[in-house]
Structure formats: structure tokens, C-alpha cells
Short mmCIF file of C-alpha atoms in Angstrom, two decimals:
data_model
loop_
_atom_site.label_atom_id
_atom_site.label_comp_id
_atom_site.label_asym_id
_atom_site.label_seq_id
_atom_site.Cartn_x
_atom_site.Cartn_y
_atom_site.Cartn_z
CA UNK A 1 -165.80 50.96 21.44
CA UNK A 2 -164.85 51.32 17.82
CA UNK A 3 -166.31 54.38 16.13
CA UNK A 4 -167.15 54.05 12.46
CA UNK A 5 -165.29 56.81 10.58
CA UNK A 6 -168.08 57.02 7.99
CA UNK A 7 -170.85 57.21 10.59
CA UNK A 8 -172.94 60.15 11.80
CA UNK A 9 -170.62 60.86 14.73
CA UNK A 10 -167.69 61.60 12.48
CA UNK A 11 -169.66 63.62 9.95
CA UNK A 12 -171.06 65.67 12.82
CA UNK A 13 -167.51 66.31 14.04
CA UNK A 14 -166.13 67.11 10.58
CA UNK A 15 -167.07 70.76 11.03
CA UNK A 16 -164.77 73.00 13.13
CA UNK A 17 -167.68 75.07 14.49
CA UNK A 18 -169.44 71.94 15.71
CA UNK A 19 -166.23 70.76 17.39
CA UNK A 20 -165.94 74.16 19.04
CA UNK A 21 -169.54 73.94 20.30
CA UNK A 22 -169.06 70.39 21.53
CA UNK A 23 -165.90 71.37 23.40
CA UNK A 24 -167.74 74.30 25.04
CA UNK A 25 -170.68 72.08 26.05
CA UNK A 26 -168.31 69.39 27.33
CA UNK A 27 -166.90 71.98 29.74
CA UNK A 28 -170.34 73.15 30.87
CA UNK A 29 -173.87 72.28 29.71
CA UNK A 30 -175.43 75.29 27.99
CA UNK A 31 -178.42 76.59 26.05
CA UNK A 32 -178.21 77.81 22.45
CA UNK A 33 -178.60 81.40 23.66
CA UNK A 34 -175.73 81.06 26.13
CA UNK A 35 -173.50 79.53 23.45
CA UNK A 36 -174.34 82.28 20.96
CA UNK A 37 -173.40 84.87 23.59
CA UNK A 38 -170.10 83.17 24.42
CA UNK A 39 -168.94 82.29 20.91
CA UNK A 40 -168.68 84.33 17.71
CA UNK A 41 -171.52 82.34 16.13
CA UNK A 42 -175.09 83.51 15.51
CA UNK A 43 -177.86 81.89 17.55
CA UNK A 44 -179.43 80.61 14.35
CA UNK A 45 -176.18 78.85 13.36
CA UNK A 46 -175.74 77.50 16.90
CA UNK A 47 -179.22 75.94 16.78
CA UNK A 48 -178.47 74.35 13.42
CA UNK A 49 -175.18 72.85 14.62
CA UNK A 50 -176.68 71.64 17.92
CA UNK A 51 -179.36 69.87 15.95
CA UNK A 52 -176.72 68.04 13.88
CA UNK A 53 -174.79 67.09 17.03
CA UNK A 54 -177.99 65.88 18.74
CA UNK A 55 -178.96 63.77 15.73
CA UNK A 56 -175.53 62.12 15.87
CA UNK A 57 -176.31 61.22 19.48
CA UNK A 58 -173.53 63.42 20.86
CA UNK A 59 -175.76 65.77 22.84
CA UNK A 60 -178.57 65.23 25.30
CA UNK A 61 -181.42 67.79 25.51
CA UNK A 62 -183.11 68.90 28.69
CA UNK A 63 -185.85 71.53 29.05
CA UNK A 64 -184.76 74.64 30.95
CA UNK A 65 -187.78 76.92 31.17
CA UNK A 66 -188.48 78.15 27.64
CA UNK A 67 -185.06 77.05 26.49
CA UNK A 68 -183.32 73.72 25.99
CA UNK A 69 -180.09 72.94 27.79
CA UNK A 70 -177.59 70.72 26.02
CA UNK A 71 -175.07 68.43 27.62
CA UNK A 72 -172.60 65.94 26.19
CA UNK A 73 -173.67 62.30 25.99
CA UNK A 74 -170.71 60.23 27.04
CA UNK A 75 -171.78 57.04 25.26
CA UNK A 76 -170.95 57.66 21.58
CA UNK A 77 -168.14 59.98 22.45
CA UNK A 78 -165.36 57.45 22.69
CA UNK A 79 -161.95 58.54 23.89
CA UNK A 80 -160.77 58.81 20.29
CA UNK A 81 -163.61 61.09 19.29
CA UNK A 82 -163.24 63.43 22.25
CA UNK A 83 -159.49 63.57 21.57
CA UNK A 84 -160.23 64.53 17.96
CA UNK A 85 -162.72 67.19 18.95
CA UNK A 86 -160.38 68.74 21.50
CA UNK A 87 -157.10 68.50 19.58
CA UNK A 88 -158.74 69.56 16.32
CA UNK A 89 -160.12 72.67 17.99
CA UNK A 90 -156.70 73.52 19.41
CA UNK A 91 -155.08 73.31 15.95
CA UNK A 92 -157.82 75.51 14.47
CA UNK A 93 -156.91 78.16 17.06
CA UNK A 94 -153.15 77.77 16.59
CA UNK A 95 -153.33 78.01 12.80
CA UNK A 96 -155.62 81.03 13.02
CA UNK A 97 -153.00 82.71 15.26
CA UNK A 98 -150.19 81.76 12.87
CA UNK A 99 -152.20 83.00 9.88
CA UNK A 100 -152.75 86.36 11.60
CA UNK A 101 -148.98 86.74 12.01
CA UNK A 102 -148.66 86.34 8.24
CA UNK A 103 -151.56 88.70 7.57
CA UNK A 104 -154.01 85.99 6.53
CA UNK A 105 -157.59 87.13 7.25
CA UNK A 106 -159.27 84.93 9.85
CA UNK A 107 -162.06 82.81 8.41
CA UNK A 108 -165.14 82.68 10.60
CA UNK A 109 -168.06 80.39 9.92
CA UNK B 1 -156.53 55.57 11.72
CA UNK B 2 -158.99 57.34 13.94
CA UNK B 3 -156.68 59.23 16.28
CA UNK B 4 -155.43 61.63 13.67
CA UNK B 5 -156.01 65.32 13.08
CA UNK B 6 -155.11 66.91 9.76
CA UNK B 7 -155.13 70.60 8.97
CA UNK B 8 -153.58 72.82 6.35
CA UNK B 9 -153.07 76.52 5.90
CA UNK B 10 -151.67 78.49 3.01
CA UNK B 11 -149.36 81.32 4.02
CA UNK B 12 -148.24 84.19 1.78
CA UNK B 13 -144.54 83.62 2.45
CA UNK B 14 -141.68 81.47 1.21
CA UNK B 15 -140.98 78.08 2.83
CA UNK B 16 -137.86 79.56 4.48
CA UNK B 17 -139.91 82.35 6.05
CA UNK B 18 -142.53 79.89 7.30
CA UNK B 19 -139.75 77.60 8.56
CA UNK B 20 -138.64 80.43 10.86
CA UNK B 21 -142.16 80.53 12.31
CA UNK B 22 -141.89 76.79 13.06
CA UNK B 23 -138.47 76.86 14.68
CA UNK B 24 -137.82 80.26 16.24
CA UNK B 25 -138.92 80.37 19.91
CA UNK B 26 -140.25 83.92 19.61
CA UNK B 27 -142.35 83.03 16.55
CA UNK B 28 -143.49 79.76 18.14
CA UNK B 29 -144.63 81.56 21.28
CA UNK B 30 -146.95 83.60 19.05
CA UNK B 31 -149.00 80.66 17.87
CA UNK B 32 -148.00 77.15 18.99
CA UNK B 33 -147.92 77.59 22.76
CA UNK B 34 -147.25 80.31 25.30
CA UNK B 35 -143.64 79.20 25.66
CA UNK B 36 -141.71 76.84 23.44
CA UNK B 37 -138.23 75.45 23.77
CA UNK B 38 -137.09 73.12 20.99
CA UNK B 39 -133.65 71.62 20.71
CA UNK B 40 -133.34 71.68 16.94
CA UNK B 41 -131.65 68.30 16.46
CA UNK B 42 -133.18 64.84 16.01
CA UNK B 43 -133.72 63.43 19.50
CA UNK B 44 -133.50 66.91 21.02
CA UNK B 45 -135.63 67.92 23.99
CA UNK B 46 -138.86 69.81 23.48
CA UNK B 47 -140.77 71.71 26.15
CA UNK B 48 -144.04 73.59 25.81
CA UNK B 49 -146.13 75.68 28.16
CA UNK B 50 -149.77 76.19 27.30
CA UNK B 51 -151.38 78.31 30.01
CA UNK B 52 -150.43 76.45 33.20
CA UNK B 53 -150.07 73.14 31.37
CA UNK B 54 -146.56 71.87 30.72
CA UNK B 55 -145.83 69.41 27.96
CA UNK B 56 -142.56 67.75 27.28
CA UNK B 57 -141.34 65.71 24.39
CA UNK B 58 -138.60 65.36 21.85
CA UNK B 59 -137.79 66.26 18.27
CA UNK B 60 -138.02 63.36 15.82
CA UNK B 61 -137.14 65.04 12.54
CA UNK B 62 -135.95 68.46 11.58
CA UNK B 63 -135.41 69.03 7.86
CA UNK B 64 -135.16 72.69 6.82
CA UNK B 65 -136.60 73.73 3.44
CA UNK B 66 -134.33 72.81 0.57
CA UNK B 67 -133.74 76.19 -1.03
CA UNK B 68 -131.63 74.84 -3.87
CA UNK B 69 -134.02 72.40 -5.49
CA UNK B 70 -137.58 73.39 -6.35
CA UNK B 71 -138.07 70.49 -8.73
CA UNK B 72 -138.89 67.91 -6.08
CA UNK B 73 -142.53 67.16 -5.36
CA UNK B 74 -143.77 66.95 -1.83
CA UNK B 75 -142.69 68.73 1.33
CA UNK B 76 -139.59 70.86 1.23
CA UNK B 77 -139.34 71.29 4.97
CA UNK B 78 -140.48 69.03 7.76
CA UNK B 79 -140.53 69.24 11.54
CA UNK B 80 -141.81 66.31 13.57
CA UNK B 81 -141.97 66.22 17.34
CA UNK B 82 -143.70 64.30 20.11
CA UNK B 83 -145.40 65.84 23.08
CA UNK B 84 -147.28 64.67 26.12
CA UNK B 85 -148.87 66.22 29.17
CA UNK B 86 -148.64 64.28 32.42
CA UNK B 87 -149.85 60.72 31.99
CA UNK B 88 -151.68 61.38 28.74
CA UNK B 89 -150.60 59.28 25.78
CA UNK B 90 -147.85 60.98 23.79
CA UNK B 91 -148.87 62.27 20.39
CA UNK B 92 -146.81 63.02 17.33
CA UNK B 93 -147.01 66.35 15.51
CA UNK B 94 -145.75 66.68 11.98
CA UNK B 95 -145.50 70.06 10.27
CA UNK B 96 -144.67 69.94 6.56
CA UNK B 97 -144.08 72.82 4.15
CA UNK B 98 -145.06 72.58 0.50
CA UNK B 99 -144.22 75.41 -1.91
CA UNK B 100 -147.15 76.48 -4.09
CA UNK B 101 -146.91 77.56 -7.74
CA UNK B 102 -147.40 81.26 -6.86
CA UNK B 103 -144.54 81.43 -4.36
CA UNK B 104 -146.64 80.87 -1.23
CA UNK B 105 -146.32 77.97 1.18
CA UNK B 106 -148.81 75.34 2.21
CA UNK B 107 -148.37 74.27 5.83
CA UNK B 108 -149.71 70.80 6.55
CA UNK B 109 -150.26 69.71 10.14
CA UNK B 110 -150.86 66.16 11.30
CA UNK B 111 -151.23 65.28 14.98
CA UNK B 112 -151.68 61.60 15.68
CA UNK B 113 -151.44 59.12 18.49
CA UNK B 114 -149.65 56.25 16.74
CA UNK B 115 -148.70 54.71 20.05
CA UNK B 116 -152.38 54.06 20.87
CA UNK B 117 -151.88 50.82 19.01
CA UNK B 118 -149.56 49.67 21.79
CA UNK B 119 -152.50 49.84 24.17
CA UNK B 120 -154.30 47.23 22.08
CA UNK B 121 -151.50 44.74 22.56
CA UNK B 122 -151.20 45.43 26.27
CA UNK B 123 -148.08 47.58 26.33
CA UNK B 124 -148.52 50.55 28.71
CA UNK B 125 -148.81 53.84 26.91
CA UNK B 126 -145.96 56.22 27.43
CA UNK B 127 -147.20 59.41 28.98
CA UNK B 128 -144.57 61.79 30.19
CA UNK B 129 -142.21 58.81 30.09
CA UNK B 130 -142.89 58.48 26.39
CA UNK B 131 -140.93 61.63 25.94
CA UNK B 132 -137.81 59.74 26.95
CA UNK B 133 -138.35 56.27 25.58
CA UNK B 134 -140.30 57.34 22.50
CA UNK B 135 -137.16 57.55 20.32
CA UNK B 136 -136.32 53.92 21.10
CA UNK B 137 -139.85 52.83 20.17
CA UNK B 138 -139.67 54.60 16.84
CA UNK B 139 -136.21 53.25 16.11
CA UNK B 140 -137.47 49.74 16.85
CA UNK B 141 -140.55 50.08 14.61
#
């Protein structure tokens, strides 16, 4: 399927933190609390980003007790989009590592 | 084009210093992959180890920073290589260095899968094999 570069899927993926969250959820479905524990992102920020990803149709929500578990919806996530999310996240990590070698402070959102 | 990642990072160093970080195996092992072996000539072999994943590829362009001429606009150093893991489509990585007014260097990264277009016209995508016949494809384009 052809993804529209101006559509909600791409604007949801334009943010490196959201790509990082999506990559983590693609590996294993998780709740906002679990993601906040695993990643250097506050729970409040995780919830905000998950909401944007859900609205773009990239995540499915499922009740898990008092929490909500998120998983990746395969449908809108075409091969191109998942490639972008994965490869983009890898470059964010590589450039952060390179920046550290040159003494550039690591930016964290 | 959809299959394209662009990033940039400003580094407090001269283009020649950053060039070392892009071409020296010890530097490269500190950020690009766990182990990197690049034959620094056009068409040279490239091998990468990322964790237990091995990628192979080849060097398309290697143009060191031009230290003599600061008047030219645009990149002063450029490294382009292709890499692929197993049967995945090969992708092209281009690293370009642009000197900034205050003596620092802007590193621009583009990773793209230009060969995806071949899939649309029914030509099998080069995976690991793309590492060997990629140069011919680019020369023919």
C-alpha cells in the first residue's frame, strides 16, 4: 500500500521518541507504565506519545487490568514505514554515540 | 521518496577531524557498528558487525574534505556506501560534511533504499547479492 507522506502516519512518526516507542512496542506489546520504566521517558510523555500513535492508527489498545496494553497494528504500518521507524531509530542512536565522542551533550526529549 | 531517512548533527570539530571519525576503523567502531571494515576506495568492500548481525556492502564514493578550498558551497567531504543484511534489500548510506561559519562541521546522513524501485518493475531486489552487483546497477543508471 502507498502511504501518504503528508498523512497522520508520517506526522506521528516524525518524532524520534515516538519512533523509539513504536519500535519497543513492535518488539513486545507493553503498557505505558512498562514503557516509562524501560525507556528514559516520563510516563506522562509516554502517554502523550502513545495517544498520538493510536490516533494515527499505528497502535491497538487492549485493557489489561487497570492499565491499557498497546500493540502495533500491522495494517497502516507498511514495509516502508516500519523500515523508516527502525532505521531512523538506529541513526538517532549512532549519532548520539558519535556526538558523545566529540563532547556534544546528548539531547533527551 | 518514502524509503529515506535524513539526519544531521553539528560537531565541534573541523571537517578533517570528523572525516577521521567516518573512516578510521577504531572511530567507526565507537558509533557506527561494533566492528567496521571499509576498503577506502570506490568499489571497495565494506563489512559491518552490529551485535551478532553481519552486514556486507561496498564503498560507492569516498571524497575526503577539501582542505585547500573553503569557498565552495556544499559538502566538503562525502562517504557513500551500501550495506545489506542477509536477504534484506540493500540500502545506501551517504555521509556528507559541511563546514559551518564558526569552524564546526555539520554531518548530514541519508540512508535510502533506492533499489526498492526495482521491485516495482519486477526485478528481484539485491540482498546480500546486491553488495556485489550493486556497483554495476549504479553504473548502468
